[in-house]
Amino acid sequence: MSRIDYRNIEKDASRCGGQAVIVGTRLRVATILTCYRLGMRVEEIVQQYPQIKPADVHDALAYAYDHLAEIEADLAADDEEMVKRQLQDGSLA
């Protein structure tokens, strides 16, 4: 597990496919960025995920914007996986 320059963010190859997460959780930075982009305030994100603190959200957002290409790739992979599942289920046919 490698620590990153962001106190509350870590990447571990055995957790969430090595994607950046909030320390001690499986909550991905990409998830926090998505919530923020949907208009949620820091307080609302903390309310949605009570296992984290406002500092965790701020670190996640800082990491996301400093590593935007990485996080965008994670989000694109999520979208691709969702489409594959929908095709297998027949919900896109």
C-alpha positions as protocol buffer text, in pm:
chain_id: "A"
residue {
  index: 1
  type: MET
  ca { x: 0 y: 0 z: 0 }
}
residue {
  index: 2
  type: SER
  ca { x: 144 y: 335 z: -94 }
}
residue {
  index: 3
  type: ARG
  ca { x: 52 y: 657 z: 81 }
}
residue {
  index: 4
  type: ILE
  ca { x: 3 y: 958 z: -137 }
}
residue {
  index: 5
  type: ASP
  ca { x: 77 y: 1322 z: -61 }
}
residue {
  index: 6
  type: TYR
  ca { x: -284 y: 1357 z: 50 }
}
residue {
  index: 7
  type: ARG
  ca { x: -317 y: 1267 z: 418 }
}
residue {
  index: 8
  type: ASN
  ca { x: -658 y: 1103 z: 387 }
}
residue {
  index: 9
  type: ILE
  ca { x: -615 y: 930 z: 49 }
}
residue {
  index: 10
  type: GLU
  ca { x: -448 y: 599 z: -27 }
}
residue {
  index: 11
  type: LYS
  ca { x: -408 y: 354 z: -312 }
}
residue {
  index: 12
  type: ASP
  ca { x: -385 y: -17 z: -241 }
}
residue {
  index: 13
  type: ALA
  ca { x: -371 y: -270 z: -524 }
}
residue {
  index: 14
  type: SER
  ca { x: -587 y: -510 z: -321 }
}
residue {
  index: 15
  type: ARG
  ca { x: -866 y: -258 z: -262 }
}
residue {
  index: 16
  type: CYS
  ca { x: -1101 y: -118 z: -527 }
}
residue {
  index: 17
  type: GLY
  ca { x: -871 y: -221 z: -810 }
}
residue {
  index: 18
  type: GLY
  ca { x: -595 y: 7 z: -687 }
}
residue {
  index: 19
  type: GLN
  ca { x: -805 y: 320 z: -729 }
}
residue {
  index: 20
  type: ALA
  ca { x: -762 y: 610 z: -491 }
}
residue {
  index: 21
  type: VAL
  ca { x: -983 y: 576 z: -182 }
}
residue {
  index: 22
  type: ILE
  ca { x: -1033 y: 754 z: 148 }
}
residue {
  index: 23
  type: VAL
  ca { x: -801 y: 598 z: 406 }
}
residue {
  index: 24
  type: GLY
  ca { x: -956 y: 305 z: 592 }
}
residue {
  index: 25
  type: THR
  ca { x: -1256 y: 281 z: 361 }
}
residue {
  index: 26
  type: ARG
  ca { x: -1353 y: 147 z: 22 }
}
residue {
  index: 27
  type: LEU
  ca { x: -1498 y: 489 z: -68 }
}
residue {
  index: 28
  type: ARG
  ca { x: -1337 y: 595 z: -393 }
}
residue {
  index: 29
  type: VAL
  ca { x: -1221 y: 946 z: -475 }
}
residue {
  index: 30
  type: ALA
  ca { x: -1417 y: 911 z: -800 }
}
residue {
  index: 31
  type: THR
  ca { x: -1736 y: 861 z: -598 }
}
residue {
  index: 32
  type: ILE
  ca { x: -1673 y: 1178 z: -396 }
}
residue {
  index: 33
  type: LEU
  ca { x: -1603 y: 1376 z: -714 }
}
residue {
  index: 34
  type: THR
  ca { x: -1925 y: 1249 z: -870 }
}
residue {
  index: 35
  type: CYS
  ca { x: -2125 y: 1355 z: -565 }
}
residue {
  index: 36
  type: TYR
  ca { x: -1964 y: 1699 z: -575 }
}
residue {
  index: 37
  type: ARG
  ca { x: -2031 y: 1736 z: -948 }
}
residue {
  index: 38
  type: LEU
  ca { x: -2396 y: 1646 z: -886 }
}
residue {
  index: 39
  type: GLY
  ca { x: -2418 y: 1951 z: -662 }
}
residue {
  index: 40
  type: MET
  ca { x: -2375 y: 1793 z: -321 }
}
residue {
  index: 41
  type: ARG
  ca { x: -2204 y: 2012 z: -62 }
}
residue {
  index: 42
  type: VAL
  ca { x: -1931 y: 1873 z: 163 }
}
residue {
  index: 43
  type: GLU
  ca { x: -2178 y: 1847 z: 450 }
}
residue {
  index: 44
  type: GLU
  ca { x: -2422 y: 1649 z: 234 }
}
residue {
  index: 45
  type: ILE
  ca { x: -2149 y: 1410 z: 122 }
}
residue {
  index: 46
  type: VAL
  ca { x: -2050 y: 1349 z: 486 }
}
residue {
  index: 47
  type: GLN
  ca { x: -2414 y: 1292 z: 570 }
}
residue {
  index: 48
  type: GLN
  ca { x: -2442 y: 1040 z: 284 }
}
residue {
  index: 49
  type: TYR
  ca { x: -2122 y: 861 z: 396 }
}
residue {
  index: 50
  type: PRO
  ca { x: -2109 y: 897 z: 776 }
}
residue {
  index: 51
  type: GLN
  ca { x: -1784 y: 702 z: 803 }
}
residue {
  index: 52
  type: ILE
  ca { x: -1592 y: 1002 z: 663 }
}
residue {
  index: 53
  type: LYS
  ca { x: -1517 y: 1355 z: 784 }
}
residue {
  index: 54
  type: PRO
  ca { x: -1520 y: 1686 z: 597 }
}
residue {
  index: 55
  type: ALA
  ca { x: -1138 y: 1676 z: 579 }
}
residue {
  index: 56
  type: ASP
  ca { x: -1166 y: 1344 z: 392 }
}
residue {
  index: 57
  type: VAL
  ca { x: -1395 y: 1503 z: 134 }
}
residue {
  index: 58
  type: HIS
  ca { x: -1164 y: 1801 z: 89 }
}
residue {
  index: 59
  type: ASP
  ca { x: -861 y: 1575 z: 44 }
}
residue {
  index: 60
  type: ALA
  ca { x: -1054 y: 1358 z: -202 }
}
residue {
  index: 61
  type: LEU
  ca { x: -1153 y: 1662 z: -408 }
}
residue {
  index: 62
  type: ALA
  ca { x: -799 y: 1801 z: -399 }
}
residue {
  index: 63
  type: TYR
  ca { x: -662 y: 1465 z: -512 }
}
residue {
  index: 64
  type: ALA
  ca { x: -926 y: 1437 z: -784 }
}
residue {
  index: 65
  type: TYR
  ca { x: -851 y: 1776 z: -932 }
}
residue {
  index: 66
  type: ASP
  ca { x: -474 y: 1723 z: -909 }
}
residue {
  index: 67
  type: HIS
  ca { x: -509 y: 1382 z: -1081 }
}
residue {
  index: 68
  type: LEU
  ca { x: -807 y: 1454 z: -1303 }
}
residue {
  index: 69
  type: ALA
  ca { x: -700 y: 1229 z: -1593 }
}
residue {
  index: 70
  type: GLU
  ca { x: -668 y: 932 z: -1355 }
}
residue {
  index: 71
  type: ILE
  ca { x: -1006 y: 993 z: -1192 }
}
residue {
  index: 72
  type: GLU
  ca { x: -1179 y: 1055 z: -1526 }
}
residue {
  index: 73
  type: ALA
  ca { x: -1037 y: 722 z: -1649 }
}
residue {
  index: 74
  type: ASP
  ca { x: -1177 y: 551 z: -1337 }
}
residue {
  index: 75
  type: LEU
  ca { x: -1519 y: 706 z: -1405 }
}
residue {
  index: 76
  type: ALA
  ca { x: -1505 y: 606 z: -1772 }
}
residue {
  index: 77
  type: ALA
  ca { x: -1422 y: 248 z: -1670 }
}
residue {
  index: 78
  type: ASP
  ca { x: -1723 y: 253 z: -1437 }
}
residue {
  index: 79
  type: ASP
  ca { x: -1946 y: 369 z: -1724 }
}
residue {
  index: 80
  type: GLU
  ca { x: -1809 y: 99 z: -1955 }
}
residue {
  index: 81
  type: GLU
  ca { x: -1865 y: -170 z: -1692 }
}
residue {
  index: 82
  type: MET
  ca { x: -2222 y: -52 z: -1636 }
}
residue {
  index: 83
  type: VAL
  ca { x: -2298 y: -69 z: -2010 }
}
residue {
  index: 84
  type: LYS
  ca { x: -2151 y: -420 z: -2030 }
}
residue {
  index: 85
  type: ARG
  ca { x: -2373 y: -534 z: -1741 }
}
residue {
  index: 86
  type: GLN
  ca { x: -2678 y: -378 z: -1901 }
}
residue {
  index: 87
  type: LEU
  ca { x: -2603 y: -550 z: -2231 }
}
residue {
  index: 88
  type: GLN
  ca { x: -2568 y: -884 z: -2054 }
}
residue {
  index: 89
  type: ASP
  ca { x: -2897 y: -826 z: -1870 }
}
residue {
  index: 90
  type: GLY
  ca { x: -3068 y: -721 z: -2194 }
}
residue {
  index: 91
  type: SER
  ca { x: -3172 y: -385 z: -2053 }
}
residue {
  index: 92
  type: LEU
  ca { x: -3006 y: -193 z: -2340 }
}
residue {
  index: 93
  type: ALA
  ca { x: -3139 y: -415 z: -2618 }
}
